[in-house]
Backbone as ProteinMPNN parsed JSONL, in Angstrom:
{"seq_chain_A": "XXXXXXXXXXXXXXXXXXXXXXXXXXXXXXXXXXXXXXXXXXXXXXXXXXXXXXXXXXXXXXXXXXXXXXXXXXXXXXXXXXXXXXXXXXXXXXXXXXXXXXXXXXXXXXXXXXXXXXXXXXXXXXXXXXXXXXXXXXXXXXXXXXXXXXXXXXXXXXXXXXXXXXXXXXXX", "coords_chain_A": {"N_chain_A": [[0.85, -1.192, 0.0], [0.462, 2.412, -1.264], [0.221, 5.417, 0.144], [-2.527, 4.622, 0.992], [-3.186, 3.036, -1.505], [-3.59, 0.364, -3.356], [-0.905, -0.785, -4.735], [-0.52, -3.61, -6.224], [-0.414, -5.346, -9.176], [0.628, -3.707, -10.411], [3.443, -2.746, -12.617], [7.043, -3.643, -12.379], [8.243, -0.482, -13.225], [6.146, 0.988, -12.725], [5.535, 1.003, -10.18], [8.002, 1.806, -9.129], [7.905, 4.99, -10.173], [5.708, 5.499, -8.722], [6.807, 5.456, -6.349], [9.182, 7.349, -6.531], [7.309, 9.268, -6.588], [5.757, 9.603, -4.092], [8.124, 10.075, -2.527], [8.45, 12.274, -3.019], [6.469, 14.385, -2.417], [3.554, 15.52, -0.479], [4.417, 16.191, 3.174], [7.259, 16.366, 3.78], [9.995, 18.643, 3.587], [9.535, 21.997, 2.405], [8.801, 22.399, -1.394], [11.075, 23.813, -2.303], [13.241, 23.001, -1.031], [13.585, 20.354, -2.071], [14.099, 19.995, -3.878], [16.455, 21.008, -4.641], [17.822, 19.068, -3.044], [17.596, 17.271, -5.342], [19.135, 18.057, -7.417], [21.587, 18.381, -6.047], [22.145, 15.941, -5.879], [21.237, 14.125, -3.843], [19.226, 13.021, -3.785], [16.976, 10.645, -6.391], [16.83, 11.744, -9.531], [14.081, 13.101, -11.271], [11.969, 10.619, -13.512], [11.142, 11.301, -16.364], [13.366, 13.289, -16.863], [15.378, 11.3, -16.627], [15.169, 9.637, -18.764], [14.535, 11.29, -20.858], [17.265, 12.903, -20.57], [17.751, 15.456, -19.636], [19.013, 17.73, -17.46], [18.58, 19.346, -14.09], [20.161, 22.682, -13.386], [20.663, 24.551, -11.914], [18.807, 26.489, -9.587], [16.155, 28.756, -7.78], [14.869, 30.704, -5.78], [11.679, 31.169, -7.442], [13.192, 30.486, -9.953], [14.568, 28.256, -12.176], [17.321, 26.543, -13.8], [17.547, 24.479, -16.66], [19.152, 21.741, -18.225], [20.002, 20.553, -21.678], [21.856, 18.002, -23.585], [21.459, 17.641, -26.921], [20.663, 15.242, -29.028], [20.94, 12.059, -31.713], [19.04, 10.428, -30.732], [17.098, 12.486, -29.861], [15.636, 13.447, -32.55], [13.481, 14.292, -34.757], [11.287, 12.5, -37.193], [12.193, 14.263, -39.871], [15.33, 14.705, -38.914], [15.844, 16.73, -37.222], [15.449, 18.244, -33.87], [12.854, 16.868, -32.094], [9.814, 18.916, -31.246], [8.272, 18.121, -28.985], [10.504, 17.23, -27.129], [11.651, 19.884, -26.57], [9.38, 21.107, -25.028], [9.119, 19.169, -23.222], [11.263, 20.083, -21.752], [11.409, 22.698, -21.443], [8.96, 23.289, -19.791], [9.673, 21.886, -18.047], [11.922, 23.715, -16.374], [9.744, 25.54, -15.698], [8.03, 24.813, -14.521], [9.402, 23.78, -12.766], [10.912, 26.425, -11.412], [7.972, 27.509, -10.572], [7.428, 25.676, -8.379], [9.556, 26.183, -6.822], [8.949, 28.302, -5.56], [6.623, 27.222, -3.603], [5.023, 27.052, -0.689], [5.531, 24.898, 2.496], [3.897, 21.605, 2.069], [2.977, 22.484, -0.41], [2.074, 21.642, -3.437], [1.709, 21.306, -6.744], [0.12, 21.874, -10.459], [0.281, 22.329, -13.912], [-1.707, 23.852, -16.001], [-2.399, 25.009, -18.445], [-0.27, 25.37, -21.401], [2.058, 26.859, -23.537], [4.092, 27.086, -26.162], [6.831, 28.334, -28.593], [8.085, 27.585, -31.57], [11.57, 28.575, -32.549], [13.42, 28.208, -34.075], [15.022, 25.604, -35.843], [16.96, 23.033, -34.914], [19.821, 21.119, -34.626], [22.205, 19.167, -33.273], [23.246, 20.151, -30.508], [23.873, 21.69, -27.114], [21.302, 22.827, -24.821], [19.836, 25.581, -23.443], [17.496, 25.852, -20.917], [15.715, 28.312, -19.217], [13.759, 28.932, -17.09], [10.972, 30.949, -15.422], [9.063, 32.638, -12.887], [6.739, 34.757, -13.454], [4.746, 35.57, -12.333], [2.988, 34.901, -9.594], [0.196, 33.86, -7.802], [-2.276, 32.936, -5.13], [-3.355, 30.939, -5.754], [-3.39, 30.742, -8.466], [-0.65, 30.93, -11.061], [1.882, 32.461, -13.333], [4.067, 31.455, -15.67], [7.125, 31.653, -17.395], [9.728, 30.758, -20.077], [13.11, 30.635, -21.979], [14.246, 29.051, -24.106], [17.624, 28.521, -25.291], [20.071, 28.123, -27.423], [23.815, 26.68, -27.882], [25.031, 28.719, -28.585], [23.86, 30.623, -27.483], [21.646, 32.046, -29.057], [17.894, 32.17, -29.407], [15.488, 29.484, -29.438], [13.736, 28.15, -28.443], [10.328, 30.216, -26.99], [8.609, 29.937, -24.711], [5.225, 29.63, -22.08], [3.439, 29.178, -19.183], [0.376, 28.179, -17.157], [0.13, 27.62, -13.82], [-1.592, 25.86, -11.125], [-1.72, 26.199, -7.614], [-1.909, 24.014, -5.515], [-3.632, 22.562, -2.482], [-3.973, 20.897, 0.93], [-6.285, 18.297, 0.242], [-6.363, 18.609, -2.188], [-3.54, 18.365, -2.851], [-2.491, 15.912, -2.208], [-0.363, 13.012, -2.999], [0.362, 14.348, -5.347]], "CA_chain_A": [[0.0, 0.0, 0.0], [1.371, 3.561, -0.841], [-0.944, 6.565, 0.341], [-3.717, 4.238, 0.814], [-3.436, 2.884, -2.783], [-2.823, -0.773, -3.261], [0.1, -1.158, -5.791], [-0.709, -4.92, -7.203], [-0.972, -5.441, -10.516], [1.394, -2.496, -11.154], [4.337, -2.972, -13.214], [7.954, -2.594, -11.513], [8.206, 0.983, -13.529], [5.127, 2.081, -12.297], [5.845, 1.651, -8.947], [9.241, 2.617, -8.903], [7.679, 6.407, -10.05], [4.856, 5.771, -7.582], [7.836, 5.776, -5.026], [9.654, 8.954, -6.612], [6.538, 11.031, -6.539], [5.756, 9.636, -2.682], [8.968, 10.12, -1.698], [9.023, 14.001, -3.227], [5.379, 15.284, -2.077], [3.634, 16.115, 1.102], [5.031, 15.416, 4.467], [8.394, 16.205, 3.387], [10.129, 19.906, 3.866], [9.469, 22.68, 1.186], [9.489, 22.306, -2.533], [12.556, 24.232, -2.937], [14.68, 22.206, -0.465], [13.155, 19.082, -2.017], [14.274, 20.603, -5.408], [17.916, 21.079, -4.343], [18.271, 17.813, -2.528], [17.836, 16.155, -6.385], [20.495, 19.161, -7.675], [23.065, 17.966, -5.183], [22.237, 14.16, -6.267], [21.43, 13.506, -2.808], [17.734, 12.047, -3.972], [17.121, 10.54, -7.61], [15.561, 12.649, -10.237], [12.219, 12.368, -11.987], [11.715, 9.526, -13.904], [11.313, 11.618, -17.316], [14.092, 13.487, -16.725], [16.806, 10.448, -16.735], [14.5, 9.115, -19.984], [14.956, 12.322, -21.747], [18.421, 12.797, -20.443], [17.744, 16.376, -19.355], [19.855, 17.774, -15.893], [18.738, 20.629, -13.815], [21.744, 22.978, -13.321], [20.494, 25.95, -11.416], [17.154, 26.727, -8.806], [16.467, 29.849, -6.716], [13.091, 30.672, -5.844], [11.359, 31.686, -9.096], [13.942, 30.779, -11.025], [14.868, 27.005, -12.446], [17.611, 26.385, -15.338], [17.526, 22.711, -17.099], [20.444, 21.884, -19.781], [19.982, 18.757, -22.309], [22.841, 17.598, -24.814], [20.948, 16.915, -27.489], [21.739, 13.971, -30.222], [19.868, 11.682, -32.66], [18.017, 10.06, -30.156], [15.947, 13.508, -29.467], [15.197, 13.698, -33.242], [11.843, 13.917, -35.103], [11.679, 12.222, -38.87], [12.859, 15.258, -40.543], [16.379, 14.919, -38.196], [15.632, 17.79, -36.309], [15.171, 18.184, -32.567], [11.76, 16.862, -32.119], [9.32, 19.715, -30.529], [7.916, 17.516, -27.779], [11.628, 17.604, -26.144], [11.881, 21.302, -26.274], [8.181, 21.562, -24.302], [9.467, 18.635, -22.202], [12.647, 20.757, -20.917], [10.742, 24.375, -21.139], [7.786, 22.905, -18.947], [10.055, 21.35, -16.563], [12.474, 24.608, -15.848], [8.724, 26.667, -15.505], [7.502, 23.886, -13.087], [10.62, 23.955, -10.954], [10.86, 27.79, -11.04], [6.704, 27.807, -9.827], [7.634, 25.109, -7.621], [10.563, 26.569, -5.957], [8.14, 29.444, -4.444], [5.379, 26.7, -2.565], [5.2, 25.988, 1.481], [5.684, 22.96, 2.996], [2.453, 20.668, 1.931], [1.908, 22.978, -1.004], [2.261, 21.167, -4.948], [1.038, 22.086, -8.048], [-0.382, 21.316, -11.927], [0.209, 22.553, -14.892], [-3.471, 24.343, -15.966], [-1.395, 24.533, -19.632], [1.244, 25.542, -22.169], [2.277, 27.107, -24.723], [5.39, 26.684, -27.172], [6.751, 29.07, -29.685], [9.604, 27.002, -31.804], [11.617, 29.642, -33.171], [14.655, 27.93, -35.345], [15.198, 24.179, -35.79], [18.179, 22.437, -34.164], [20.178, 19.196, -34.661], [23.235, 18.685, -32.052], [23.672, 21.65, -29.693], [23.726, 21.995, -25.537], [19.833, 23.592, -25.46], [19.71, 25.811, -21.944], [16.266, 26.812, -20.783], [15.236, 28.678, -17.971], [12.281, 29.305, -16.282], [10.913, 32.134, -14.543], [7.737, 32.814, -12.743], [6.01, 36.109, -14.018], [3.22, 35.974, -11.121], [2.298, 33.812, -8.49], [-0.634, 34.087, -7.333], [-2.545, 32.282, -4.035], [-3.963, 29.54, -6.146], [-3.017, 30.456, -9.909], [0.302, 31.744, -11.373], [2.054, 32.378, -14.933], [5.116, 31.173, -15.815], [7.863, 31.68, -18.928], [10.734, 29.976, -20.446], [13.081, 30.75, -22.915], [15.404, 28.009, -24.941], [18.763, 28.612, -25.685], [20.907, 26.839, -27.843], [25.074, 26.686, -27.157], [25.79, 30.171, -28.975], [23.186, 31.9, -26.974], [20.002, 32.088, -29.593], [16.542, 31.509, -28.681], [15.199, 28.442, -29.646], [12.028, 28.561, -28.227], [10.158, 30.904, -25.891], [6.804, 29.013, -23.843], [4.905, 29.827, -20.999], [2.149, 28.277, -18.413], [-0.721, 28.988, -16.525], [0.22, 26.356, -13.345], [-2.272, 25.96, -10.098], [-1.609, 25.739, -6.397], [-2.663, 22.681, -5.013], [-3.187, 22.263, -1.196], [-4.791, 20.022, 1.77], [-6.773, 16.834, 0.069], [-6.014, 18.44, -3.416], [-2.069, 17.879, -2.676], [-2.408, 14.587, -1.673], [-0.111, 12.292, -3.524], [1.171, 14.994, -6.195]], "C_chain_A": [[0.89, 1.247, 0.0], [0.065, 4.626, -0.81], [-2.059, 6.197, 0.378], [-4.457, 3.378, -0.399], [-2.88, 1.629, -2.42], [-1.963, -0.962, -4.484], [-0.225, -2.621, -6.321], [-0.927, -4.836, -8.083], [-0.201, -4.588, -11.229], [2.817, -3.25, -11.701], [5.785, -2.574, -12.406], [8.248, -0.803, -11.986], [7.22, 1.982, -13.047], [4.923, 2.003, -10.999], [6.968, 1.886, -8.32], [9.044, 3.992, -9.027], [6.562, 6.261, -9.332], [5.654, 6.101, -6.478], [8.421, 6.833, -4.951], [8.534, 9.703, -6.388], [5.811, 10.732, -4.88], [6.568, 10.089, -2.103], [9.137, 11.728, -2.101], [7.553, 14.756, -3.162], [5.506, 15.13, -0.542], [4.449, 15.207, 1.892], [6.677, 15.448, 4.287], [8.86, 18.203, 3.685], [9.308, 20.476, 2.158], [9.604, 21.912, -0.275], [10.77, 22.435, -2.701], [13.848, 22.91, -2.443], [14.396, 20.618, -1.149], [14.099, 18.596, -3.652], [16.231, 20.812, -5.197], [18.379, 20.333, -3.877], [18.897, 17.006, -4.585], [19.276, 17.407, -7.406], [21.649, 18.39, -6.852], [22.948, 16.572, -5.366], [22.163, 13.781, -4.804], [19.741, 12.114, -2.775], [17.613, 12.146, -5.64], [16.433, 11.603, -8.173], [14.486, 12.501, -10.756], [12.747, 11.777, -12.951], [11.789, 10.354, -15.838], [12.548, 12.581, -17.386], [15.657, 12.649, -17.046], [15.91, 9.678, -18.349], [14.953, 10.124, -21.2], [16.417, 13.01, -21.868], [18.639, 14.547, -20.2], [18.055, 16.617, -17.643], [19.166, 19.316, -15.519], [19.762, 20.954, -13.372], [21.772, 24.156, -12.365], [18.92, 25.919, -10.476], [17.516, 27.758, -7.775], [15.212, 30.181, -6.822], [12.487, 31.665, -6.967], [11.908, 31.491, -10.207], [14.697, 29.369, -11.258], [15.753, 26.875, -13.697], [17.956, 24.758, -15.689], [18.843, 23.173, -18.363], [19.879, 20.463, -20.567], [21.12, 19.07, -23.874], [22.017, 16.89, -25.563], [21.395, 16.189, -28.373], [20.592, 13.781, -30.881], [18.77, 11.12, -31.992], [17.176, 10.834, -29.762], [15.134, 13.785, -30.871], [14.125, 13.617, -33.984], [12.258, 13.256, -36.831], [12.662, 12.908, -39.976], [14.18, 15.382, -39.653], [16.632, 16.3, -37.61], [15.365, 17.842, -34.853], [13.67, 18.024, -32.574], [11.013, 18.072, -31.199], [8.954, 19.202, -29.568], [8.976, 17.283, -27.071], [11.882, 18.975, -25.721], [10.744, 21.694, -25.413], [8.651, 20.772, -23.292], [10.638, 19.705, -20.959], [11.976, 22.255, -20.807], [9.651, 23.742, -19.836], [8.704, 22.454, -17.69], [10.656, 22.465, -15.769], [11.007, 25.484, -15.562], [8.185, 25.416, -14.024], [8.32, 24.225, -12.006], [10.684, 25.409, -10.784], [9.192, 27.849, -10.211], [6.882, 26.449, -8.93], [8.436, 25.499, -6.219], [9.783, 27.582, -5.237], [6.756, 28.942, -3.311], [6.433, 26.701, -1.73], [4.903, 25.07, 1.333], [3.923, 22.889, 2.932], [1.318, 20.931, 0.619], [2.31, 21.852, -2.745], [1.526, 21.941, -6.041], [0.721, 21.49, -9.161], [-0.221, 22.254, -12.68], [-1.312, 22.574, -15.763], [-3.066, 24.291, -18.199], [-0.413, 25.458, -20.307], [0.998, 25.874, -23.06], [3.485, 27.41, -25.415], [5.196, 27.633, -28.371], [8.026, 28.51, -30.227], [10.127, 27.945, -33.376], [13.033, 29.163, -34.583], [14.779, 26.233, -35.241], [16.584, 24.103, -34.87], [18.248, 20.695, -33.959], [21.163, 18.969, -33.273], [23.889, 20.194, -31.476], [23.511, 20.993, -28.01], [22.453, 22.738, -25.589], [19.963, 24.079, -23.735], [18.283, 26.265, -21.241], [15.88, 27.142, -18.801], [14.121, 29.31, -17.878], [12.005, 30.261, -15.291], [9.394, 32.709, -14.536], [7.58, 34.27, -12.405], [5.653, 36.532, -12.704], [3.04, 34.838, -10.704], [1.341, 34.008, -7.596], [-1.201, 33.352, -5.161], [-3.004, 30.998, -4.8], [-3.598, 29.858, -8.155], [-1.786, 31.054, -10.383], [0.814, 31.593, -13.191], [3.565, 32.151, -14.929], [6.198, 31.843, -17.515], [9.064, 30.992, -19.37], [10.901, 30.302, -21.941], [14.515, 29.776, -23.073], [16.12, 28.413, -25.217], [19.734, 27.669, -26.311], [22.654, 27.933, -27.472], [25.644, 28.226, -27.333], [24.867, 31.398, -28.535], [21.653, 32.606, -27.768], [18.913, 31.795, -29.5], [15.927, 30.835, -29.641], [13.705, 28.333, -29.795], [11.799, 29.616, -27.136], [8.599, 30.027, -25.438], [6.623, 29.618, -22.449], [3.645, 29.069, -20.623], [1.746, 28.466, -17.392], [-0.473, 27.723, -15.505], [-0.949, 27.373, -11.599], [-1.822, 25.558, -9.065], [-2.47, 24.668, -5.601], [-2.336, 22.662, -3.63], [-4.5, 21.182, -0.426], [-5.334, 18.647, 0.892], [-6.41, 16.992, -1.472], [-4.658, 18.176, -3.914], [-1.854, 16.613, -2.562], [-1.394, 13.677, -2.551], [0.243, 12.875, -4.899], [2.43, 15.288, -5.883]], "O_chain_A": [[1.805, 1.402, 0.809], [-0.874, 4.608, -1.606], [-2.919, 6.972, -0.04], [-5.646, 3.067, -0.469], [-2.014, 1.489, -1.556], [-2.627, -1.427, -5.41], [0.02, -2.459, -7.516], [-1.894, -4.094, -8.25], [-0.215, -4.575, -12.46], [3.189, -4.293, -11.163], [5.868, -1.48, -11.847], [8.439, 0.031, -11.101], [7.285, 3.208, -12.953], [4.169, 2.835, -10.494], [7.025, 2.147, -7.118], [9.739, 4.648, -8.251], [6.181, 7.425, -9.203], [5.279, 6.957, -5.676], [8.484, 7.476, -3.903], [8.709, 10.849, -5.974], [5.282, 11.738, -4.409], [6.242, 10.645, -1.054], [9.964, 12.389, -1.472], [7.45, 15.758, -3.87], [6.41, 14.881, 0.256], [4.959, 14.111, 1.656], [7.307, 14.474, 4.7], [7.932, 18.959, 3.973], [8.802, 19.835, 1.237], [10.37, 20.956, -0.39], [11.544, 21.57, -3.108], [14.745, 22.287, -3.01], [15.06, 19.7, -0.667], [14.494, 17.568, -4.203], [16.973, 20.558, -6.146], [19.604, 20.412, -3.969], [19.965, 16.512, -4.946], [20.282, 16.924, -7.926], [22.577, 17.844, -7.45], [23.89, 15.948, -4.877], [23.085, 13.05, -4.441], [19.411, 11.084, -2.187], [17.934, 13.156, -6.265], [15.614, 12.299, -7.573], [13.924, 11.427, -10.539], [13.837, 12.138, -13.396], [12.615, 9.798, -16.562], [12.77, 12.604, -18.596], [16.692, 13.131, -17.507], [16.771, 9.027, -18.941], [15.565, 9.805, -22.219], [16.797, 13.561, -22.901], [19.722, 14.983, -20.591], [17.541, 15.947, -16.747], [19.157, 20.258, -16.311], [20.529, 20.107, -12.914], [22.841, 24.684, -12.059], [17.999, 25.221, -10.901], [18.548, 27.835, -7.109], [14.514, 29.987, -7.817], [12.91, 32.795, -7.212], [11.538, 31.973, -11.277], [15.604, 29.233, -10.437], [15.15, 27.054, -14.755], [18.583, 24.016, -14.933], [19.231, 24.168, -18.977], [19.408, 19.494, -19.971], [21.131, 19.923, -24.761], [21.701, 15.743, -25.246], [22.58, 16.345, -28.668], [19.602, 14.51, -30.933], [17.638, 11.219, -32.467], [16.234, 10.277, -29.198], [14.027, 14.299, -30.712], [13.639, 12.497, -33.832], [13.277, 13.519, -37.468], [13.536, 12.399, -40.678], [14.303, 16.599, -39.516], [17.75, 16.815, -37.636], [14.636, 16.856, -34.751], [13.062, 18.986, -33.043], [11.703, 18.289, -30.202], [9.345, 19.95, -28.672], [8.578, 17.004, -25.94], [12.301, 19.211, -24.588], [10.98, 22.778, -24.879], [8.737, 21.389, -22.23], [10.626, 19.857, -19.737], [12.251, 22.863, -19.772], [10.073, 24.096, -18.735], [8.405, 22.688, -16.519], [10.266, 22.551, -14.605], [11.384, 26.492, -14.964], [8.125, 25.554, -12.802], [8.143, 24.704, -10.886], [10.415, 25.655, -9.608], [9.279, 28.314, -9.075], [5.695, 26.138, -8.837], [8.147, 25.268, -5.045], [10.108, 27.653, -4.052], [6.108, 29.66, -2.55], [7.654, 26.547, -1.712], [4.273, 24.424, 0.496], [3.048, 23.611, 3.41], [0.192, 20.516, 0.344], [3.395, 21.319, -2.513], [0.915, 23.01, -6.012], [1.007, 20.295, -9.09], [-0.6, 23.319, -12.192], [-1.918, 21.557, -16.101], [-3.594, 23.495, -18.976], [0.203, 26.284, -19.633], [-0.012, 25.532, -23.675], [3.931, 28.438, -24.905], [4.161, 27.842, -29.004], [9.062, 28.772, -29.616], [9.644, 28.059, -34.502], [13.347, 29.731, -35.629], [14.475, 25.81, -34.125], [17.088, 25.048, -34.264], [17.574, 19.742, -33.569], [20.614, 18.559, -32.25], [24.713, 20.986, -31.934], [23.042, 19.87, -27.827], [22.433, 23.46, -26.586], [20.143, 23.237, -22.855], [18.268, 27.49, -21.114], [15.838, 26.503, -17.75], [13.666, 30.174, -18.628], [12.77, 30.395, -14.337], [8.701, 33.084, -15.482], [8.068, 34.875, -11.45], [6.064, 37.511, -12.081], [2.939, 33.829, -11.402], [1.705, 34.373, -6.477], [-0.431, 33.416, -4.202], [-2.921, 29.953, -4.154], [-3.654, 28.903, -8.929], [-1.847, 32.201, -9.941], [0.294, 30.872, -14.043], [4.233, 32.752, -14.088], [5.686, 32.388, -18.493], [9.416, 30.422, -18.337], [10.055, 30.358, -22.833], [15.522, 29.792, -22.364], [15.651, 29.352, -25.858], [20.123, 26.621, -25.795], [22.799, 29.094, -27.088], [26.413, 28.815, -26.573], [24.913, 32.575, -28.891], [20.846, 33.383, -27.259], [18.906, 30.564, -29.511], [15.741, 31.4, -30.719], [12.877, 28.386, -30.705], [12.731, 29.968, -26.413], [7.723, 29.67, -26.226], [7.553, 30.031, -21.757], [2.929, 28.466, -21.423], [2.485, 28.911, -16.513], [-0.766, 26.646, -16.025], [-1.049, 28.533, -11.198], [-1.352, 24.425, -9.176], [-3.635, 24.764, -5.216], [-1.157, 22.716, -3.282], [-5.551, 20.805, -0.944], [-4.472, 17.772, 0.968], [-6.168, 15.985, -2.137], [-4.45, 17.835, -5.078], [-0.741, 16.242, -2.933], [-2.24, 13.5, -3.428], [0.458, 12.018, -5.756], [3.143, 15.884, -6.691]]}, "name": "protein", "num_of_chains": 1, "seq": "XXXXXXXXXXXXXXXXXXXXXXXXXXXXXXXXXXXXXXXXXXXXXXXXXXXXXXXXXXXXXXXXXXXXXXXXXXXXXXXXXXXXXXXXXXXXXXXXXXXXXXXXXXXXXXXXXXXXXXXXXXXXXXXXXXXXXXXXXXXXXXXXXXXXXXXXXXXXXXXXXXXXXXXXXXXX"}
């Protein structure tokens, strides 16, 4: 049983990230410090994260930067950086930046997104950082802009994410 949930029937992958996202919600200190434990490699990272092969490199409250070396394995048909990696790594530095500003017990969702992909890209270092606009008590806005190795913007995205607390935290 985790949180009341009976795990049987689950696959070992799916409750190996039932265990990362128990072991990194409530009942635990702050976001931020929870968020800088997996920075200092002292607790694993998320599960799409080591899949996609994207590292965070930076966190300060409001403010999250992700890096990913990209290759062929990120590429879409046309050998280009597929767009669903560039939303993966923009969405995550806007999460951890509107993450890094909850209290202890608080989490959050992604309400949604939006992606502007501004130049293609095959094999570069891609840097994106995240940075929350407004944070509200229960809704905030986020932004993120892509960088590839020589400093050009890639993409720019932003997202409308919600504060989640008490029974609606539960197990996020």
């Amino acid at each position: 049983m985790l949180r009341g949930r009976s795990v049987l029937g689950l696959t070992e992958s799916q409750r190996d990230t039932r265990k990362f996202m128990s072991d990194t919600s409530i009942g635990t200190p702050t976001m931020l410090s929870r968020i800088q434990s997996h920075l200092h490699g002292e607790t694993p990272v998320a599960p799409v994260a080591a899949l996609i092969g994207f590292k965070l490199t930076a966190i300060a409250r409001g403010e999250a930067t992700i890096t990913l070396a990209t290759g062929p394995q990120h590429a879409n048909p046309m050998g280009t950086l597929h767009g669903g990696i560039l939303c993966d790594i923009a969405d995550a530095a806007m999460g951890l930046a509107y993450a890094s500003n909850l209290a202890e017990g608080e989490t959050f969702t992604t309400l949604e997104m939006k992606i502007n992909f501004l130049k293609p890209v095959w094999s570069t270092t891609l840097t994106a950082v995240g940075k929350v606009l407004k944070q509200g008590r229960t809704v905030g806005l986020t932004e993120c802009n892509v960088k590839d190795e020589k400093g050009s913007l890639v993409a720019y995205a932003t997202s409308t994410c919600m504060t989640l607390r008490g029974e609606g935290a539960v197990g996020r």
